[in-house]
Coordinates of C-alpha atoms in Angstrom, one line a residue:
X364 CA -46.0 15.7 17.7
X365 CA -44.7 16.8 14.5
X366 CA -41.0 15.6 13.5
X367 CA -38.8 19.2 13.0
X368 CA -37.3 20.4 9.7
X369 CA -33.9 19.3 10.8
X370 CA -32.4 18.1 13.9
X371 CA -30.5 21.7 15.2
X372 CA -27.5 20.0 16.2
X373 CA -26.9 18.0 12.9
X374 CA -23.6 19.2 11.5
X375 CA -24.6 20.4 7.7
X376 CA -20.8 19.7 7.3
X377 CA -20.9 15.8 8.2
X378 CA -19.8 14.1 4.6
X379 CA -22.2 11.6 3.2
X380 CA -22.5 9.1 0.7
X381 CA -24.4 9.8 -2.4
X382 CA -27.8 9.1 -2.3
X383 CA -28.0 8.8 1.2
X384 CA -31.2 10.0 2.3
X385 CA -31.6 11.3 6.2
X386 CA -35.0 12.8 7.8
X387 CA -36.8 14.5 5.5
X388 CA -35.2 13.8 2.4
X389 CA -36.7 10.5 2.9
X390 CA -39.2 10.0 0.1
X391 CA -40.7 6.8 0.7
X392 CA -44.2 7.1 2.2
X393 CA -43.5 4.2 4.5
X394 CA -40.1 2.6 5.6
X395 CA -39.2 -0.4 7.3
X396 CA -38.3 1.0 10.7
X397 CA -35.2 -0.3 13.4
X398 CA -34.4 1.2 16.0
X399 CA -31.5 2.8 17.5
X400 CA -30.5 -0.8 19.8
X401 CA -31.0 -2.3 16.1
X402 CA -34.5 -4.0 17.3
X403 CA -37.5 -4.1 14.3
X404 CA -40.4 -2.0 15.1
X405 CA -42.2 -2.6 12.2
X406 CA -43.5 -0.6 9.0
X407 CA -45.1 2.9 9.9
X408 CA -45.5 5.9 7.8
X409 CA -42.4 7.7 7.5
X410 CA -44.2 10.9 9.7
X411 CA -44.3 8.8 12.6
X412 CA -41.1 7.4 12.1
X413 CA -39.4 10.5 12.0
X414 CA -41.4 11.0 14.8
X415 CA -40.1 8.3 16.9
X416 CA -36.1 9.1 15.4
X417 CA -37.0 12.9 16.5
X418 CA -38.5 11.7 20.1
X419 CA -35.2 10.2 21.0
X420 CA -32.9 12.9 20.1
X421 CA -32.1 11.0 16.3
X422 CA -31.4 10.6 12.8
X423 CA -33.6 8.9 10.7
X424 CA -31.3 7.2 8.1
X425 CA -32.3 5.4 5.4
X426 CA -30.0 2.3 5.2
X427 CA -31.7 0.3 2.3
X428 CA -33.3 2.7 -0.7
X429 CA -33.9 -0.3 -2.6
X430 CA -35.9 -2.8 -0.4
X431 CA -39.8 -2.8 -0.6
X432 CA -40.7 -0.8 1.4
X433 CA -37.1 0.9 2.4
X434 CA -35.2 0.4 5.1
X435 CA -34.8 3.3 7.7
X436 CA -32.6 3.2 10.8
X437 CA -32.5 5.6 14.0
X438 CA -29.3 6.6 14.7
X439 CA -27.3 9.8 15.8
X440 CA -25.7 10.4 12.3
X441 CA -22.7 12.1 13.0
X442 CA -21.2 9.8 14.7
X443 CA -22.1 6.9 12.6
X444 CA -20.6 8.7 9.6
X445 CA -17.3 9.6 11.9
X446 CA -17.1 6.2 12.7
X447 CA -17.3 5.0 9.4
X448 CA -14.8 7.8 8.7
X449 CA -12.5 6.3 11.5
X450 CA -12.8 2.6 10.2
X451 CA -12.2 3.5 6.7
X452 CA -8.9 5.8 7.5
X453 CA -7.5 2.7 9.2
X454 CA -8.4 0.1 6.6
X455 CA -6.1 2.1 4.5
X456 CA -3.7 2.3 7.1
X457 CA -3.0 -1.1 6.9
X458 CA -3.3 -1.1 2.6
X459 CA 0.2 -2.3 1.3
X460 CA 0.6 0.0 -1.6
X461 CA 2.8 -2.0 -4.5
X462 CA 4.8 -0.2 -7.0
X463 CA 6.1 -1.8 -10.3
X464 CA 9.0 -0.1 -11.8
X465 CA 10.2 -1.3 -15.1
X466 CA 13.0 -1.7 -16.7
X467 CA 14.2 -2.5 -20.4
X468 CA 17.3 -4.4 -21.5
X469 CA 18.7 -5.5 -25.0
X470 CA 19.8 -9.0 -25.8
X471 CA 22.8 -7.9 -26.8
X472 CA 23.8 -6.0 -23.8
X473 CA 27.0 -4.8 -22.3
X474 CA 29.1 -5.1 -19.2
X475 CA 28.6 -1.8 -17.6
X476 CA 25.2 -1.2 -19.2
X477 CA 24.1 -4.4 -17.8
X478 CA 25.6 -3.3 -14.3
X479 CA 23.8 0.2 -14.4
X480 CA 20.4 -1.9 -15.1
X481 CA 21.2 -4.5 -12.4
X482 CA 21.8 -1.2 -10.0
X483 CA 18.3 0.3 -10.9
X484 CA 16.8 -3.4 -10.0
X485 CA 18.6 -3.6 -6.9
X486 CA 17.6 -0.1 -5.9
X487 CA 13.7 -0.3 -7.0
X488 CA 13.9 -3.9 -4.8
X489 CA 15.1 -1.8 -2.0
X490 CA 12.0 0.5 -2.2
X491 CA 9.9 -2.5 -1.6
X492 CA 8.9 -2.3 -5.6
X493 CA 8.0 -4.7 -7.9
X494 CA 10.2 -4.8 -11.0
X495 CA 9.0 -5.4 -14.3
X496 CA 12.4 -6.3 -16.8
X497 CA 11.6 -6.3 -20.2
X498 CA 14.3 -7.5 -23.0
X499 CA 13.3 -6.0 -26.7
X500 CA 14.1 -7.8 -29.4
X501 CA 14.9 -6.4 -32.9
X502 CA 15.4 -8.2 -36.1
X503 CA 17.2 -11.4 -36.1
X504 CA 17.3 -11.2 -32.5
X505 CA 13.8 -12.6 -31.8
X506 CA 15.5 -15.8 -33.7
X507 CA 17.0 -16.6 -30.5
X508 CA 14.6 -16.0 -27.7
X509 CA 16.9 -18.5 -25.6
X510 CA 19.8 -15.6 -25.1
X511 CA 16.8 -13.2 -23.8
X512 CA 15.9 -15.8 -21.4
X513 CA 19.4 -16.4 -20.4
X514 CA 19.8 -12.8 -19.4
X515 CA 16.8 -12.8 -17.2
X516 CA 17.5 -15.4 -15.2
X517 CA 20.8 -14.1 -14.7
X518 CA 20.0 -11.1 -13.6
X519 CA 17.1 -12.8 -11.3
X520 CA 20.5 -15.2 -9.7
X521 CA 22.4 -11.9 -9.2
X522 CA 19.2 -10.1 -7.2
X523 CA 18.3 -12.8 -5.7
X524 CA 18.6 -11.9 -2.0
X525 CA 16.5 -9.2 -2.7
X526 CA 14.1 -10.2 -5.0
X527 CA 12.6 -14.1 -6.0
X528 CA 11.1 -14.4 -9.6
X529 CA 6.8 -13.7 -9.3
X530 CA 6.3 -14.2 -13.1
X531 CA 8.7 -16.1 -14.6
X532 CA 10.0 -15.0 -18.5
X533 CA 7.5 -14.9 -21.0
X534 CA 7.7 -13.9 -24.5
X535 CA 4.9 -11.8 -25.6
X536 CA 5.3 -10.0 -29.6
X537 CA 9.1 -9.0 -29.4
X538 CA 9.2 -8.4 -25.9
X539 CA 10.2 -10.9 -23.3
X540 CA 9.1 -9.9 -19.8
X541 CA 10.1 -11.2 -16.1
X542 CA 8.3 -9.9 -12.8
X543 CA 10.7 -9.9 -9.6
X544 CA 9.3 -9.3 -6.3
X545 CA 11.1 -8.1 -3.1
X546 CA 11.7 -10.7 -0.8
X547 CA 11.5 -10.5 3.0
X548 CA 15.4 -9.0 3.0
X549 CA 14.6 -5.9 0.7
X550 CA 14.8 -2.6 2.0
X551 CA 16.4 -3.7 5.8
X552 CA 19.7 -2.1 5.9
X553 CA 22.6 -2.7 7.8
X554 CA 23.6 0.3 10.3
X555 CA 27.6 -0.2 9.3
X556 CA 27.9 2.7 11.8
X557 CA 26.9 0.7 14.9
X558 CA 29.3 -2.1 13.6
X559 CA 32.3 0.5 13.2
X560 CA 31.5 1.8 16.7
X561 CA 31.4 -1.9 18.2
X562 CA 34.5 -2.8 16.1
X563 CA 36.4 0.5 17.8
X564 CA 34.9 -0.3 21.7
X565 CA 36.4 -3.6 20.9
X566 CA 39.6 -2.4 20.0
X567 CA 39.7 -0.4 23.3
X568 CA 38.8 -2.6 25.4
X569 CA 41.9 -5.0 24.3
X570 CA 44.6 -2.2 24.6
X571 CA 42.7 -1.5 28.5
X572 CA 43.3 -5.8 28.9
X573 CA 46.6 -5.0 27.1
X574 CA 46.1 -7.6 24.6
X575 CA 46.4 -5.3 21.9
X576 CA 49.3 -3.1 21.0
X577 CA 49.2 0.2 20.3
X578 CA 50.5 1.3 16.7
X579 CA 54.0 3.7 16.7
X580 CA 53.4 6.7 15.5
X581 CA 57.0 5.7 12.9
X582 CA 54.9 3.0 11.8
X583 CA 54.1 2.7 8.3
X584 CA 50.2 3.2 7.6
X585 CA 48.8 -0.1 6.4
X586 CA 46.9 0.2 3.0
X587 CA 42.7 -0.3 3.2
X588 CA 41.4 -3.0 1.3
X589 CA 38.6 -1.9 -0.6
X590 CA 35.9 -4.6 -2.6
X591 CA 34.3 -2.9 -5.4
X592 CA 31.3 -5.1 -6.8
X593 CA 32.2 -5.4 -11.1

């Protein structure tokens, strides 16, 4: 029995790796031959084992190019390659992608500057993000490398329910760098909606038990105290 040009219902389409070598593109004159339960049959001449792959309804695959001689395994290839499709796509799945913002701060820094930057921190934290925070020194300031340190680990205390310190301040050249890394609390929000609307079935329920008054409408409206973070 001679082994076909091609198996007809192999898919031309079917992706493969690169120099993956399948029925006749096999160009070893004898391969190392396993069958499709993954038993050893045993080196033949790759004729006859494209014979036997072809007698089952298979793919001959070549699985090792660089073993003496290669080896060659029977297999329907399209759905070894969609499986290996399959297991790859959820590998990545399950990949935790890490981003590492950065951000740049001057010894010398001011109030509100220093606020904005904290912000940025705060918000890149949020995204799940590493943050890289780099203080640039300039001059006289890399006299005091203590006041660059200083800042860091203050702005580390003020993140720190959202971020711990990964790489702790080190001075490299004129820069001094910190790493921060979210912590378990970054990026879970609080749904202050679903509080409001428990706070107001609260309030309901006591005028219904008529342990809450209800305002007059001659009352005077009470002023809203507001906390705004400096």
């Amino acid at each position: 029995m001679r082994p076909r040009r091609r198996r007809p219902d192999l898919d031309r389409n079917v992706p493969r790796k690169r120099d993956e070598r399948i029925n006749e593109e096999i160009r070893a004159q004898r391969v190392r031959l396993v069958d499709d339960q993954g038993e050893q049959v045993g080196i033949l001449p790759t004729k006859e084992a494209l014979e036997f792959a072809f007698g089952k309804g298979l793919d001959l695959v070549e699985v090792a190019a660089g073993a003496d001689p290669p080896v060659a395994r029977v297999m329907d290839y399209s759905k070894y390659r969609y499986e290996q499709d399959q297991r790859a796509k959820q590998a990545r799945k399950h990949q935790t992608q890490i981003q590492i913002k950065e951000i740049k701060l001057r010894p010398k820094i001011g109030i509100h500057d220093y606020e904005t930057k904290k912000g940025h921190v705060v918000r890149f934290l949020g995204q799940r993000a590493k943050v890289k925070v780099t203080i640039m020194f300039r001059g006289r300031e890399t006299l005091h490398p203590e006041r660059g340190r200083d800042l860091l680990i203050r702005l580390a205390e003020d993140v720190k329910e959202l971020g711990s310190i990964e790489q702790q301040p080190l001075l490299d050249g004129r820069n001094m760098v910190m790493v921060l890394a979210p912590t378990k609390n970054a990026g879970v929000k609080t749904d202050a909606k679903d509080e409001d609307g428990e706070g107001r079935e609260e309030a309901l329920q006591g005028d219904r038990d008529g342990q809450v008054d209800a305002p007059s409408r001659d009352a005077e409206p009470q002023p809203r105290e507001e906390v705004v973070e400096a």
